[in-house]
XYZ file of C-alpha atoms in Angstrom:
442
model
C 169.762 229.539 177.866
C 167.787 232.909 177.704
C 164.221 234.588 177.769
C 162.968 235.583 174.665
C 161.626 238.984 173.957
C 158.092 237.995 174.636
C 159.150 236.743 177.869
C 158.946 233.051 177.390
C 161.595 231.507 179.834
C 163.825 228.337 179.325
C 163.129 226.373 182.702
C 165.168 225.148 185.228
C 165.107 222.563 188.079
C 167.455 223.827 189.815
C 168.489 227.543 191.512
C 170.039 229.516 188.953
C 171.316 232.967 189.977
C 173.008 235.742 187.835
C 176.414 236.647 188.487
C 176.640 239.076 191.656
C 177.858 241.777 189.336
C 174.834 241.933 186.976
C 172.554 241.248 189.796
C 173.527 244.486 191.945
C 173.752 246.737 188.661
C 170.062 245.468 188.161
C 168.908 246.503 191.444
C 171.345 249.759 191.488
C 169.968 250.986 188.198
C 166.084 250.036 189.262
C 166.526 252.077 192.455
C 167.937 254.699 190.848
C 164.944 254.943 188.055
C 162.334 254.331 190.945
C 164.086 257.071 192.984
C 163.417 259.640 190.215
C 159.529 258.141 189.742
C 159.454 259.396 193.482
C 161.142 262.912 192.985
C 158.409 263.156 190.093
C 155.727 262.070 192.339
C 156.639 263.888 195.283
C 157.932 267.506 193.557
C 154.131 269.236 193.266
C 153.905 268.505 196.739
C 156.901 270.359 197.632
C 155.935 273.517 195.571
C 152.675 274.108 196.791
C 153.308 277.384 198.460
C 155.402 279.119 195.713
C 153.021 278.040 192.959
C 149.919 278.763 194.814
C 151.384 282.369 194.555
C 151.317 281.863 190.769
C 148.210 279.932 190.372
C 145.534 281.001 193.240
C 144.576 277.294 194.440
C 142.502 275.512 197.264
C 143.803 272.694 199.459
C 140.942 270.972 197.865
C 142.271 271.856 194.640
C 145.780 270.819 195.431
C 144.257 267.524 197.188
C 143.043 266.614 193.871
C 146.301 267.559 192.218
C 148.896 265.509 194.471
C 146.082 262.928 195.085
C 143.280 262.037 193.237
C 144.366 263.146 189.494
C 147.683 261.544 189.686
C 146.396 258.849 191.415
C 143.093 257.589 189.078
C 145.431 257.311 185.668
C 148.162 255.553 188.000
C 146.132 252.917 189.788
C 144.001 252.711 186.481
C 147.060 251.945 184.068
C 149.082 249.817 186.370
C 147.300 246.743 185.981
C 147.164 246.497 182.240
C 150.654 247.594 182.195
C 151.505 244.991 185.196
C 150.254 242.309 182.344
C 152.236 243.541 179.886
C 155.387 242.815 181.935
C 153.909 239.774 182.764
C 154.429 238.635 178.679
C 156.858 240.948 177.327
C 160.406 242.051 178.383
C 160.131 243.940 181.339
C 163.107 245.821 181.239
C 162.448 247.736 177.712
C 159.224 248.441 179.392
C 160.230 250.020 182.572
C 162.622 252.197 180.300
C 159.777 253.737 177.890
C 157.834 253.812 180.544
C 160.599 256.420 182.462
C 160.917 258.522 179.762
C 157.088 258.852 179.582
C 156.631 260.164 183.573
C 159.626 262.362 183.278
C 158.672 264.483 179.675
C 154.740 264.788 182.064
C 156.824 266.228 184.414
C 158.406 268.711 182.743
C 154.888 269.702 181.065
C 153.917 270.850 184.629
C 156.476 273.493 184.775
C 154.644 275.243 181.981
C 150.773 275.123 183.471
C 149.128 278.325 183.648
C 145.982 277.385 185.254
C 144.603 273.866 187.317
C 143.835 271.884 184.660
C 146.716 272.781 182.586
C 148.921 271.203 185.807
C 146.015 268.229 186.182
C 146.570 267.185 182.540
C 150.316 266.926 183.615
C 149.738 264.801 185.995
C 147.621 262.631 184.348
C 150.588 261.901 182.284
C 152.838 261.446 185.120
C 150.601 258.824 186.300
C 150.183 257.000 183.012
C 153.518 257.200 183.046
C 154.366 256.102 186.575
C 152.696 252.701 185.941
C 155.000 251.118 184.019
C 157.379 251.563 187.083
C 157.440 249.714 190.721
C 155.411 246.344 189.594
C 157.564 245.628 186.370
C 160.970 246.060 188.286
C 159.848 244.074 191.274
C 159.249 241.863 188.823
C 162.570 241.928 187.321
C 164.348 241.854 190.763
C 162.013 238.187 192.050
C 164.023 236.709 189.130
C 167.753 238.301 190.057
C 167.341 236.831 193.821
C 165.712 234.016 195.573
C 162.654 234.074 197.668
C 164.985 234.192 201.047
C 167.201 237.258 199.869
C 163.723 239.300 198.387
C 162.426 240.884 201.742
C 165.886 242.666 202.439
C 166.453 243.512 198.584
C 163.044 244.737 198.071
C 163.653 246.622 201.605
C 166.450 247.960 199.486
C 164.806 248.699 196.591
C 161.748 250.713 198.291
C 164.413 252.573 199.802
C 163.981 254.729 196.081
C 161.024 256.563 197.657
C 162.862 258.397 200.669
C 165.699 258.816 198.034
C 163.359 260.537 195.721
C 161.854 262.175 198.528
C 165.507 263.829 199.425
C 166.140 264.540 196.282
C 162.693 266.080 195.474
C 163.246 268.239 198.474
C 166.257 268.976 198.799
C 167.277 269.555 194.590
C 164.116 270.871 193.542
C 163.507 273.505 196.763
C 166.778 274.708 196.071
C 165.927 275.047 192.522
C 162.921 276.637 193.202
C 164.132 279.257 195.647
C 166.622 280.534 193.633
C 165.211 279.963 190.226
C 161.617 279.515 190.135
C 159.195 276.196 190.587
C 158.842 275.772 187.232
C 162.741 275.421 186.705
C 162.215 272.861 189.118
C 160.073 270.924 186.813
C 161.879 270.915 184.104
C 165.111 269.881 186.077
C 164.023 266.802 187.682
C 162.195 265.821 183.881
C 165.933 266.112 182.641
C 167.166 263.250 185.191
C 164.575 261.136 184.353
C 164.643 261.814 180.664
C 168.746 260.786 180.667
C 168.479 257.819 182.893
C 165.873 255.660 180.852
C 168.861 255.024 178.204
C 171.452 253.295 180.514
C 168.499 250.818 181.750
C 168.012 250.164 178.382
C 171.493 249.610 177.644
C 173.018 247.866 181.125
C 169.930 245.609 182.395
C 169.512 242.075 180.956
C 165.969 240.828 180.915
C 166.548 237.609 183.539
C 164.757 234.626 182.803
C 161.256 233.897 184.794
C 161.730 231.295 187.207
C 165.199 231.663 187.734
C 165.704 231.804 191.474
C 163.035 229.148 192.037
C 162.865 225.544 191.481
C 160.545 226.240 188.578
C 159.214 222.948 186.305
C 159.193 223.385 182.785
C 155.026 223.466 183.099
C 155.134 226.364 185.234
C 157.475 228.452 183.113
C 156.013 227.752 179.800
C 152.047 228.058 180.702
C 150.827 231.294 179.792
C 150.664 234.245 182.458
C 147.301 234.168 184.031
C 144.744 236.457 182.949
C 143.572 239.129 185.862
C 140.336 237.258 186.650
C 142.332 234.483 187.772
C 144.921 236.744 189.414
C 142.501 238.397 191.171
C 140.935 234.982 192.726
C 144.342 234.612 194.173
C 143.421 237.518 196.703
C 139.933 236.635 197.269
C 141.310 232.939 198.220
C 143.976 233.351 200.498
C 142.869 235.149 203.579
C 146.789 237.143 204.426
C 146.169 239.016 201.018
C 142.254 239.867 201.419
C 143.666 241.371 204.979
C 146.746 242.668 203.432
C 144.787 244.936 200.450
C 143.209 246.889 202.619
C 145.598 247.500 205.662
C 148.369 248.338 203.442
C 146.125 250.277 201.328
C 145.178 252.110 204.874
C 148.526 252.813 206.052
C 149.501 254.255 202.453
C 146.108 256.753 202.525
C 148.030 258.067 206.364
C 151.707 258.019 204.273
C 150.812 259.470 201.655
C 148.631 262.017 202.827
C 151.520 263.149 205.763
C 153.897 262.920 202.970
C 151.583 265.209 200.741
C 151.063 268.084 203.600
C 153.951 268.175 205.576
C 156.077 270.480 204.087
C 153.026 272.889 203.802
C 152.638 272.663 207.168
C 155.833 273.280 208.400
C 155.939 276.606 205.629
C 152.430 277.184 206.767
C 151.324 276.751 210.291
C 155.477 276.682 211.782
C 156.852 279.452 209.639
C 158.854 277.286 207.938
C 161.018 278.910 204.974
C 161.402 277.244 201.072
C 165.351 277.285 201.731
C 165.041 276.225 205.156
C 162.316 272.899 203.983
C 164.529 272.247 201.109
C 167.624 272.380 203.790
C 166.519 270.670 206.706
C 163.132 268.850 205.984
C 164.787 266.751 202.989
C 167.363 265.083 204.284
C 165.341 264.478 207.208
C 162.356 263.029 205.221
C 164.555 261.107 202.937
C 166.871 259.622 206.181
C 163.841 258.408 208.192
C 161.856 257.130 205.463
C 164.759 255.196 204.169
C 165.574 253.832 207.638
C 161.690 253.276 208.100
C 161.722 251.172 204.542
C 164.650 249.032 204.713
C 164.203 248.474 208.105
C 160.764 247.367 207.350
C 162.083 244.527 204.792
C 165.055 243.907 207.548
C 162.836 243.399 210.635
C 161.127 241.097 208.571
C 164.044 239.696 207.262
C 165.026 238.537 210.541
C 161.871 237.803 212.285
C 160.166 235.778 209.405
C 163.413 233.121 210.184
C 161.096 232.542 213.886
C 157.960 233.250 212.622
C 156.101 233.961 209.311
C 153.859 236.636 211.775
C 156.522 238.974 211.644
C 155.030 240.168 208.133
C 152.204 241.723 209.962
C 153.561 242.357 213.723
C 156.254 244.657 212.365
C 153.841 247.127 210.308
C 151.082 247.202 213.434
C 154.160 247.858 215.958
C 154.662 250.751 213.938
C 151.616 252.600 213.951
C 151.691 252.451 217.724
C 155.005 253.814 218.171
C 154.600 256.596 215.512
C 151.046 258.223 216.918
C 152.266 259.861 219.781
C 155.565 261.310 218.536
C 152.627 262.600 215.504
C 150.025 264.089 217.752
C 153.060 266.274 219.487
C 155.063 267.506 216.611
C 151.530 269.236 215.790
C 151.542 271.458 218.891
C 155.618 272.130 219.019
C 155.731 276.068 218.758
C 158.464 276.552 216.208
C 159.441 274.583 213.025
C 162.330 273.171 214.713
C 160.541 270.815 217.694
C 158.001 269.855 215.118
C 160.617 268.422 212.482
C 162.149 266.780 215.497
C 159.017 264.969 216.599
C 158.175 264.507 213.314
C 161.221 262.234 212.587
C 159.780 259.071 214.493
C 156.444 259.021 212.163
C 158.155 259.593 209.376
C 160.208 256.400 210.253
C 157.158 254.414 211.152
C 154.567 255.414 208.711
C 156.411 253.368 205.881
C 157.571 250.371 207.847
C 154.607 248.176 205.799
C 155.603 248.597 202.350
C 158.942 246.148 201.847
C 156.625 243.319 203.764
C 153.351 243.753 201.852
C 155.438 243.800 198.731
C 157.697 240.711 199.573
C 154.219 238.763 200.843
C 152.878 239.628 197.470
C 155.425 238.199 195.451
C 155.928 235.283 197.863
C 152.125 234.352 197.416
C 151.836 235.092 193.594
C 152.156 232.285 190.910
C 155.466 232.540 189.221
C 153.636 233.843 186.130
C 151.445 236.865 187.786
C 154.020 238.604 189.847
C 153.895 241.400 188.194
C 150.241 241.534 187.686
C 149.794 240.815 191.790
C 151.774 243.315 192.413
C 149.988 245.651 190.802
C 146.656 244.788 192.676
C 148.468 245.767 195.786
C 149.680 248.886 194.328
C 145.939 249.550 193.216
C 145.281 249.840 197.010
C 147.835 251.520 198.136
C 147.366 254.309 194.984
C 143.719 254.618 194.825
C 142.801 254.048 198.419
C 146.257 255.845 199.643
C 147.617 258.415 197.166
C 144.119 259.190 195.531
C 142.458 259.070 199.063
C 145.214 260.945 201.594
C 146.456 264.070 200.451
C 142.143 264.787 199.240
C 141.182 263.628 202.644
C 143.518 265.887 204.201
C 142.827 269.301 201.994
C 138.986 268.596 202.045
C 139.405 268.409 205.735
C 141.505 271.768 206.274
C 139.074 273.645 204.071
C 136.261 272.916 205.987
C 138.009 273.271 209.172
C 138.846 277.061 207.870
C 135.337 277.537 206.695
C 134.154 276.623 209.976
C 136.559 279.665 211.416
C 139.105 276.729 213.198
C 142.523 277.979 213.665
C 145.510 275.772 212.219
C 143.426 273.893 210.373
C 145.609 271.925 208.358
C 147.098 270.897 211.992
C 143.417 269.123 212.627
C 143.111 267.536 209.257
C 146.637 266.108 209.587
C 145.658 264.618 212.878
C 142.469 262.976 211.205
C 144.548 259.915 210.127
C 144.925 258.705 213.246
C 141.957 256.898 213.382
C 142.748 255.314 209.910
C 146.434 253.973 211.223
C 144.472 252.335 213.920
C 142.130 250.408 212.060
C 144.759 249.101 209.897
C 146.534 248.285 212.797
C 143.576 245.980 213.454
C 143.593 244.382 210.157
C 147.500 243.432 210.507
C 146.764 241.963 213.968
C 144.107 239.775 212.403
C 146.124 238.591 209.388
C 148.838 237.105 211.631
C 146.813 234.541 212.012
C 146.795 233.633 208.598
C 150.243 233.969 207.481
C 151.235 230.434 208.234
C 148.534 228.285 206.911
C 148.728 230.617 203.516
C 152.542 230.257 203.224
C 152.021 227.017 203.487
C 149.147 226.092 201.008
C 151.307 228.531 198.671
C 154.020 225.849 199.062
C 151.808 222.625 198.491
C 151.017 224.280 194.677
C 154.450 224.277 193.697
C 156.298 221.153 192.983
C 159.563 220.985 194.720
């Protein structure tokens, strides 16, 4: 009993898990894809510096570039493509779509001039799409509901291991042999790993790690309109959008401008970032990402409210650690400081990830999943890392010193409202969870 290439599923009453084996390759192989989507993703950031000594830029101009230009073709493709896994096989998808991001990539180590390198990203982001909704996807269908906030915990964990990797691989690349060997490095990873998904991942069947009827696996995958209504009906996910969407604008944008500021403002070498900041970055995001899912894990056994008292706990616990790093006098007390937000600012994205699939109809996982990700990319990746070079141009054009220090410190007031919007969607979490359960037949 299998799922056809058009994703039709054979149904099951009953719990029906792939063997262990096949199960961890899945998620091994996924991480490892969504790792190098990450080092893709994250790479420009790292090299703003050396090829701003190439290519005379702007922060505004490099805002657009790590934010807004990647971000528009990302956000904008990832629901259509979201639909396609939501009929087709997923994994074939997720493959092509690898191959795709990582070629883009390498494009953008032979730019000569802004829009040569925007172009490039566009593709990246096109790219990039057929990524993180597809696979989480793939991996609601390897484990059950109970096991998916820890393995998606897991799985996130890809960003702070493409963040280490971005650092760390392509700064040493870059200080020895140029930023645009750096490009074309990380597009070679990508370019060889697409192949063994193909090869080593079985498509599983939809439904398989749920008591799914035969009606619910053979009705036809929702179209968007009615995914959409799913949001605007259940309160959690109309508070969800937007405060995970907030807290990925703050991520994002830190994430973005970091390691400029530490080069910039702290006198912060390329071989001592790609030393010291990536294994930092990578180590305390991972630990703030699976910790995230595990927190959740644990608490959600109590109470449901843990989904949203774990992310606002966070931002409360990271601002102060934030607001000091940005006065430390050398690079070294800064990175230290720095370690707690960097652990904190991504505590939100295994729960809003796990709620989403938890909420969504068997059929639109995918497809709900890549609403969310429209927040967090347009209103956190397209939004941040702008926000943040608008802000430290006009703080420079209005003769402030350290003015990327001041437009990094403008996010506070963004963690805090979406610390608000958590608060209030604990008291939702319940009743949803349970309305979500009434819908499907037992």
């Amino acid at each position: 009993m299998a799922e056809t290439l058009s994703g039709t599923a054979v149904p099951s009453t009953t719990v029906i898990q792939a063997p262990p084996l096949r199960r961890m390759l899945a998620l091994v192989i996924l991480m490892a894809i969504g790792s190098i989507n990450y080092v893709d993703r994250q790479l420009l950031s790292l090299l703003i510096e050396p090829i701003r000594q190439d290519i005379p830029l702007s922060d505004t101009a490099f805002g657009l570039l790590t934010g807004l230009c990647f971000a528009l073709f990302y956000a904008s493709m990832g629901v259509p493509v979201a639909m396609m896994a939501d009929r087709i096989n997923r994994v074939r998808l997720v493959a092509v779509a690898c191959t795709m991001w990582s070629v883009c990539t390498g494009f953008c180590g032979f730019a000569q001039n802004f829009w040569q390198l925007a172009l490039a990203r566009f593709g990246v982001g096109i790219g990039e799409a057929g990524g993180t909704a597809p696979s989480l996807s793939i991996l609601s269908d390897y484990f059950t509901p109970e096991q998916r906030p820890a393995v998606i915990g897991l799985y996130t964990v890809n960003g702070p291991i493409g963040v280490f990797i971005g650092i760390s691989l392509g700064g040493f690349i870059a200080a020895h042999y140029g930023w645009r060997m750096a490009f074309f490095a990380v597009a070679f990873l990508g370019v060889a790993l697409a192949p063994i998904l193909w090869l080593l991942v079985r498509e599983p069947m939809r439904g398989a790690t749920e008591k799914a009827t035969a009606q619910q696996v053979s009705e036809p995958a929702p179209s968007l309109i009615s995914t959409i209504r799913i949001f605007l009906k259940l309160p959690t996910l109309r508070f969800l959008l937007p405060a995970s969407g907030l807290l990925a604008f703050v991520s994002y944008g830190l994430l973005n401008w970091i390691p400029a500021y530490l080069m910039r403002e702290a006198d912060m070498q390329l071989s001592e970032l790609s030393l010291w900041f990536g294994p930092a970055a990578g180590i305390c995001m991972g630990l703030g990402i699976w910790s995230g899912g595990a927190i959740v894990n644990i608490g959600a056994k109590k109470s449901l409210t843990a989904y949203a008292w774990a992310p606002a706990a966070s931002v409360i616990i990271g601002i102060p650690f934030l607001i000091a790093a940005m006065f430390m006098p050398g690079w070294q007390l800064s990175l230290a400081l720095l370690l707690v937000p960097m652990v904190c600012i991504v505590m939100y994205v295994a729960p809003a990830l796990a709620l989403t699939q938890n909420l969504a109809p068997l059929r639109a996982r995918a497809t709900a999943t890549a609403l969310l990700l429209l927040s967090f990319n347009l209103v956190g990746i397209g939004g941040g890392p702008l926000m943040i070079g608008i802000f430290s141009d006009m703080f420079t054009a209005m003769g402030a010193e350290h003015s990327l220090r001041w437009a990094l410190l403008s996010t506070i007031p963004i963690s805090l409202v979406a610390m608000a919007l958590y608060i209030m969607m604990a008291r939702t979490i319940t009743q949803d969870h349970a309305t979500r359960a009434a819908e499907t037949p037992a």
